[in-house]
Short mmCIF file of C-alpha atoms in Angstrom, two decimals:
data_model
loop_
_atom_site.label_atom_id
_atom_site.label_comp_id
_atom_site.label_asym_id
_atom_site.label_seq_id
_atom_site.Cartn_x
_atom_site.Cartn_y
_atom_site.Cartn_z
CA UNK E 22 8.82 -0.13 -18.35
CA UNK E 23 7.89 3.67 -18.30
CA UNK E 24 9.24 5.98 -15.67
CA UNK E 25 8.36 5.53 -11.91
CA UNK E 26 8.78 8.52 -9.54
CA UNK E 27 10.52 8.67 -6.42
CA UNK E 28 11.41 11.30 -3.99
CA UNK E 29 14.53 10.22 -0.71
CA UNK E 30 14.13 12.32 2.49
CA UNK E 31 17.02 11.63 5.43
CA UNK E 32 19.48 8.98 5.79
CA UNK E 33 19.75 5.53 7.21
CA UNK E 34 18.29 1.84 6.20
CA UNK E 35 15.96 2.22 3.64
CA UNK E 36 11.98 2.32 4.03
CA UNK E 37 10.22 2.03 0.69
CA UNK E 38 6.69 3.65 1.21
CA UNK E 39 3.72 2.72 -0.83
CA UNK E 40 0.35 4.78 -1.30
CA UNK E 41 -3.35 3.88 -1.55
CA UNK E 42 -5.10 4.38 -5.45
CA UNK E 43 -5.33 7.33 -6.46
CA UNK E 44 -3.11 8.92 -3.77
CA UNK E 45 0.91 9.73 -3.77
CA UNK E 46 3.84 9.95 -2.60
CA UNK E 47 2.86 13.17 -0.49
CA UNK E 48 0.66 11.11 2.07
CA UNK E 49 3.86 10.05 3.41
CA UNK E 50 5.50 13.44 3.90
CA UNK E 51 4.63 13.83 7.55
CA UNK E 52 5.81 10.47 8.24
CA UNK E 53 9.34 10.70 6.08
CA UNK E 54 10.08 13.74 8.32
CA UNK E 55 9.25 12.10 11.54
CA UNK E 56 11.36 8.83 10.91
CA UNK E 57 14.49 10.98 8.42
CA UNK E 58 16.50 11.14 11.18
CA UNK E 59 16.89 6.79 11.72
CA UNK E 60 15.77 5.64 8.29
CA UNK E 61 16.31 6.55 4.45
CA UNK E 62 12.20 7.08 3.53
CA UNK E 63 11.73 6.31 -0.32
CA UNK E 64 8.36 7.69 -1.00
CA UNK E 65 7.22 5.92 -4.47
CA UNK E 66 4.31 7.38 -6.92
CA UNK E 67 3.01 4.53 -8.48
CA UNK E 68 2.39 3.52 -11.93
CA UNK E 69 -0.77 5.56 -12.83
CA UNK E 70 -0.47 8.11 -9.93
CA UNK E 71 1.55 11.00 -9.61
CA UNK E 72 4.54 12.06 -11.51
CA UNK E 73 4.98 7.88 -12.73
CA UNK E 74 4.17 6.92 -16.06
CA UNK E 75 0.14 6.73 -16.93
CA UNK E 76 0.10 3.59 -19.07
CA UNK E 77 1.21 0.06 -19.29
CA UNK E 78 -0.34 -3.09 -16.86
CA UNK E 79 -2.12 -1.89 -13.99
CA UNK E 80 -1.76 -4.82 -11.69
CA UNK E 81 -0.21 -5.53 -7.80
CA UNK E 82 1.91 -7.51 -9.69
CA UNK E 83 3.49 -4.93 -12.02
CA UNK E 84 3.69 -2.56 -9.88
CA UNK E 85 5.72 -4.58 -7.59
CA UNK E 86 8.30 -5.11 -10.49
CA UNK E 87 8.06 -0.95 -10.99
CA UNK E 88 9.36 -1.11 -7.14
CA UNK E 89 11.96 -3.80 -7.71
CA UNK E 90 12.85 -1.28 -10.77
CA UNK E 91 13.47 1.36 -8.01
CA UNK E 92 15.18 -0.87 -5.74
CA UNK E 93 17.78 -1.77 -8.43
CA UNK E 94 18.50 1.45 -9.38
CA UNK E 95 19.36 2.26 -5.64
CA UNK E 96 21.25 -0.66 -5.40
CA UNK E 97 20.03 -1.72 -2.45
CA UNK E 98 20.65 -4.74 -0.80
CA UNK E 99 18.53 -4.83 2.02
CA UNK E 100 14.99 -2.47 2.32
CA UNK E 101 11.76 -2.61 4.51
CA UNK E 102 8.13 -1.22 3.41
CA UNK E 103 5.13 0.72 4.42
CA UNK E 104 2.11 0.28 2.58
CA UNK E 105 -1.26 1.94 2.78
CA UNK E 106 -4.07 0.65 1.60
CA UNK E 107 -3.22 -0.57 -2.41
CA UNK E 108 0.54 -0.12 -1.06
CA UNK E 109 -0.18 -2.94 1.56
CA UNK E 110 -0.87 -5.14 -1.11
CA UNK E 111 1.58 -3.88 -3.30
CA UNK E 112 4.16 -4.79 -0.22
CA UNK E 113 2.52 -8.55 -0.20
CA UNK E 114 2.80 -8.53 -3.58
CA UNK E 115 6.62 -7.56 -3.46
CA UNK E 116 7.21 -9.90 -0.39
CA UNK E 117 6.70 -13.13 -2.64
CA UNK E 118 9.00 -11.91 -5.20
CA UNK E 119 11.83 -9.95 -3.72
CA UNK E 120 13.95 -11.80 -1.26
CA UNK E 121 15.67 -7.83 -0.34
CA UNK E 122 12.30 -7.02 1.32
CA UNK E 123 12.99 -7.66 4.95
CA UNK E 124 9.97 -6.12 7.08
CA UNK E 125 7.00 -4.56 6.37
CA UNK E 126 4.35 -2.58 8.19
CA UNK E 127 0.68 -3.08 6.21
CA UNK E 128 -1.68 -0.16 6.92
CA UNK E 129 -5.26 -1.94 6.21
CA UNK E 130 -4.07 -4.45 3.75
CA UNK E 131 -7.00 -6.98 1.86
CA UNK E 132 -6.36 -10.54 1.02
CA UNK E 133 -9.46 -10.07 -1.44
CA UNK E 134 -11.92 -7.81 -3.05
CA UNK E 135 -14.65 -9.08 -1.01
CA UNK E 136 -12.91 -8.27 2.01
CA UNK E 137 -14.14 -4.60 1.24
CA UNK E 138 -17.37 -3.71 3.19
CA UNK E 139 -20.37 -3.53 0.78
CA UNK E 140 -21.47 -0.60 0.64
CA UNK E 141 -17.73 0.68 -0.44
CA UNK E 142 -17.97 -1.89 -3.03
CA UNK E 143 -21.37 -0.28 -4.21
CA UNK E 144 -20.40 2.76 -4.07
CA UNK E 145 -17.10 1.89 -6.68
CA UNK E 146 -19.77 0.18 -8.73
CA UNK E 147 -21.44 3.25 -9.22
CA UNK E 148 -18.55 5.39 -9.36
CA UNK E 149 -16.86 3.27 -12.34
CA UNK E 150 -20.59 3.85 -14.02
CA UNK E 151 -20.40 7.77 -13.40
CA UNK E 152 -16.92 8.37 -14.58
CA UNK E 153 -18.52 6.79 -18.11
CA UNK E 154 -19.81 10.02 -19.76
CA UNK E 155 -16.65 12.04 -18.76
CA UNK E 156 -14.35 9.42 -20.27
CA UNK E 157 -15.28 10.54 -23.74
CA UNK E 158 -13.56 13.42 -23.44
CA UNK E 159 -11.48 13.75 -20.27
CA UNK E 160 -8.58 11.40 -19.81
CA UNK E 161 -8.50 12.18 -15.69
CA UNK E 162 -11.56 11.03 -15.70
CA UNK E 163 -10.45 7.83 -17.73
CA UNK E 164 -7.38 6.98 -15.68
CA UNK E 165 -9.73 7.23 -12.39
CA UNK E 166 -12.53 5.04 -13.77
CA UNK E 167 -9.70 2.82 -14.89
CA UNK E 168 -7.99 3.00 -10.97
CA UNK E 169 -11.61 2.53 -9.55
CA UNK E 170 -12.25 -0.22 -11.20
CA UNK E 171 -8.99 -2.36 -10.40
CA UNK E 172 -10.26 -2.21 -6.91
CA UNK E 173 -13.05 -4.31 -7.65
CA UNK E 174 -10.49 -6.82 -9.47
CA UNK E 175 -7.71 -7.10 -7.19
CA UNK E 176 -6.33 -8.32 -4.45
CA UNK E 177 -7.00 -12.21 -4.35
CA UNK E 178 -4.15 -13.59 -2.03
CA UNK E 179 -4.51 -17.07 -1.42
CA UNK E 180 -3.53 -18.76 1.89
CA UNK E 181 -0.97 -20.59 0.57
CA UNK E 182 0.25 -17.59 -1.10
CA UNK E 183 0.25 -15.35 2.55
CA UNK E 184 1.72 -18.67 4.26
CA UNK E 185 4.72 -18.17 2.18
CA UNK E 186 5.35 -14.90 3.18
CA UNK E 187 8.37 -15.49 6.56
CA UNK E 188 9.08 -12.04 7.17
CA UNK E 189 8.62 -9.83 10.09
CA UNK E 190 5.45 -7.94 9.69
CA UNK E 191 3.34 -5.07 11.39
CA UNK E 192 -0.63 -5.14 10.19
CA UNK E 193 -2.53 -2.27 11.95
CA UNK E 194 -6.58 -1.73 10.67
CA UNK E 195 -8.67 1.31 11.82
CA UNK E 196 -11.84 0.26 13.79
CA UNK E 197 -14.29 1.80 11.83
CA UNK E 198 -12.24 0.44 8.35
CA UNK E 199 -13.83 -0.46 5.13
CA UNK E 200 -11.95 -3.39 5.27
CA UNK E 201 -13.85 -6.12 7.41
CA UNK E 202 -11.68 -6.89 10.59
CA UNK E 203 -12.04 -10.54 9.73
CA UNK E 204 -10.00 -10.33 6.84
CA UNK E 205 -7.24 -8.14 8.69
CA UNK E 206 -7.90 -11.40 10.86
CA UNK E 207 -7.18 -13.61 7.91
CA UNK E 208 -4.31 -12.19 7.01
CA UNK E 209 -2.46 -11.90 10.22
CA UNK E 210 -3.18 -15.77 11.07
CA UNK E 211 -1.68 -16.68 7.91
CA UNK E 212 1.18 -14.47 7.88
CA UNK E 213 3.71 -16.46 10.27
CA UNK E 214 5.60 -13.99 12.08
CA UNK E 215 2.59 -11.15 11.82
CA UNK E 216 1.80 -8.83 14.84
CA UNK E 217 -1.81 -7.00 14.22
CA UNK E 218 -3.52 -4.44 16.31
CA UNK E 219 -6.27 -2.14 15.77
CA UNK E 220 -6.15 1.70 15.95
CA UNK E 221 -9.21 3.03 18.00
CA UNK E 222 -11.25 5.59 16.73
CA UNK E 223 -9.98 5.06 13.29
CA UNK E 224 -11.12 4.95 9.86
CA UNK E 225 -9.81 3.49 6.96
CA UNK E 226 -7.39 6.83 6.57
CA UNK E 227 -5.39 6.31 10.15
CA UNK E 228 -2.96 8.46 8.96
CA UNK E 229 -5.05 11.27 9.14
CA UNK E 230 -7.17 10.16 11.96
CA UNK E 231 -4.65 8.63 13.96
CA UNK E 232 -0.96 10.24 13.04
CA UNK E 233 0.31 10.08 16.21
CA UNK E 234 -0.25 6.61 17.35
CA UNK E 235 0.23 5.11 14.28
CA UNK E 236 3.51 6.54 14.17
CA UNK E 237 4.55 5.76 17.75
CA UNK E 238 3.40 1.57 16.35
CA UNK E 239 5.42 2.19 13.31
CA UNK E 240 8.53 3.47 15.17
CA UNK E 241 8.79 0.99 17.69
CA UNK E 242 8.17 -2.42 15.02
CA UNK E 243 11.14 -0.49 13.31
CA UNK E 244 13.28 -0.25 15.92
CA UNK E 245 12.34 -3.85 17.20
CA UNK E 246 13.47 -5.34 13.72
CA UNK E 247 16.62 -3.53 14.00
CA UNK E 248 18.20 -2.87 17.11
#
């Protein structure tokens, strides 16, 4: 299965976190150190990113197995997740297969590739054609044509498919996202016990443009799931 590399800051119930493509598991530092103190933060490179293993399937799907990999190694018996981005649909993903996922906060999640806003779709059209001449010779440039491209492949979750999914779940979408808000929508209508809210002033990235409220939103779903 290849190695896939994980780093453990503080103590507590576990909180797997999942980053966007072609991120890692350092977009989550700020947020592992605010939340060490009440949770166990399991910050995840995945396949094809960071210190993890650059080859086998890139797909949602195998990458959720490469976080059930993690999970058993941990033996854990119980976990959440926060997912950005490709982790949000990494954590849907993981939420039909792995009955040890028990809430999940998805930061701007898509149910499908056309839920992307078209120019960002253009744009990774063009960008998959400009990484061409470098991939002769340069295998960064290789893996992120490869990782570019995937977005234009996957997600494709299916209502019945988000129907199935019965676990607690926090959606939040930035307000100027390049996901359109009627898929966030879509998502959180079919999602049965789903709470969505938008963070103002927001772009895709709320992390950055956003830290503090998004954290304050992430905090308190946590603590509602588990007081």
């Amino acid at each position: 299965m290849g190695k896939i590399y994980y780093e453990r800051i503080g103590e507590g119930r576990p909180v797997i976190c999942l980053h966007g493509n072609q991120e890692n598991r350092t977009i989550f530092y700020e947020l592992a150190n605010a939340l060490k103190d009440e949770y166990q933060m399991i910050l995840i490179d995945s396949r094809y990113h960071g210190k993890s293993v650059k080859e086998g399937e890139l797909s949602l799907s195998q990458m959720s197995k490469d976080v059930m990999s993690v999970v058993n190694s941990l033996n854990l018996d119980e976990y959440d997740v926060i997912g950005f981005s490709d982790g949000a649909n990494i954590a849907l993903t993981l939420a039909l297969k792995d009955s040890r996922l028990k809430n999940m906060v998805l930061l701007a999640p898509n149910s499908d590739v056309k839920a992307l806003k078209w120019p960002y779709r253009l744009l990774m059209r063009m960008q998959v054609i400009g990484y061409l001449p470098f991939c002769l010779y340069h295998p960064v440039a290789r893996r992120k044509r490869k990782l570019t491209k995937w977005m234009l492949e996957e997600p494709h979750f299916s209502e019945e498919m988000l129907q199935k999914i019965k676990i607690p779940t926090l959606l939040l979408g930035g307000e100027r996202d390049m996901i359109k808000e009627e898929d966030f929508l879509r998502i959180s209508s079919l999602l049965p016990y789903c709470k969505y809210e938008v963070i103002a002033n927001s772009s895709h990235f709320m992390m950055i443009d956003a830290f503090p409220v998004v954290l304050k939103k992430i905090r308190g779903f946590l603590y509602a799931c588990h007081r």
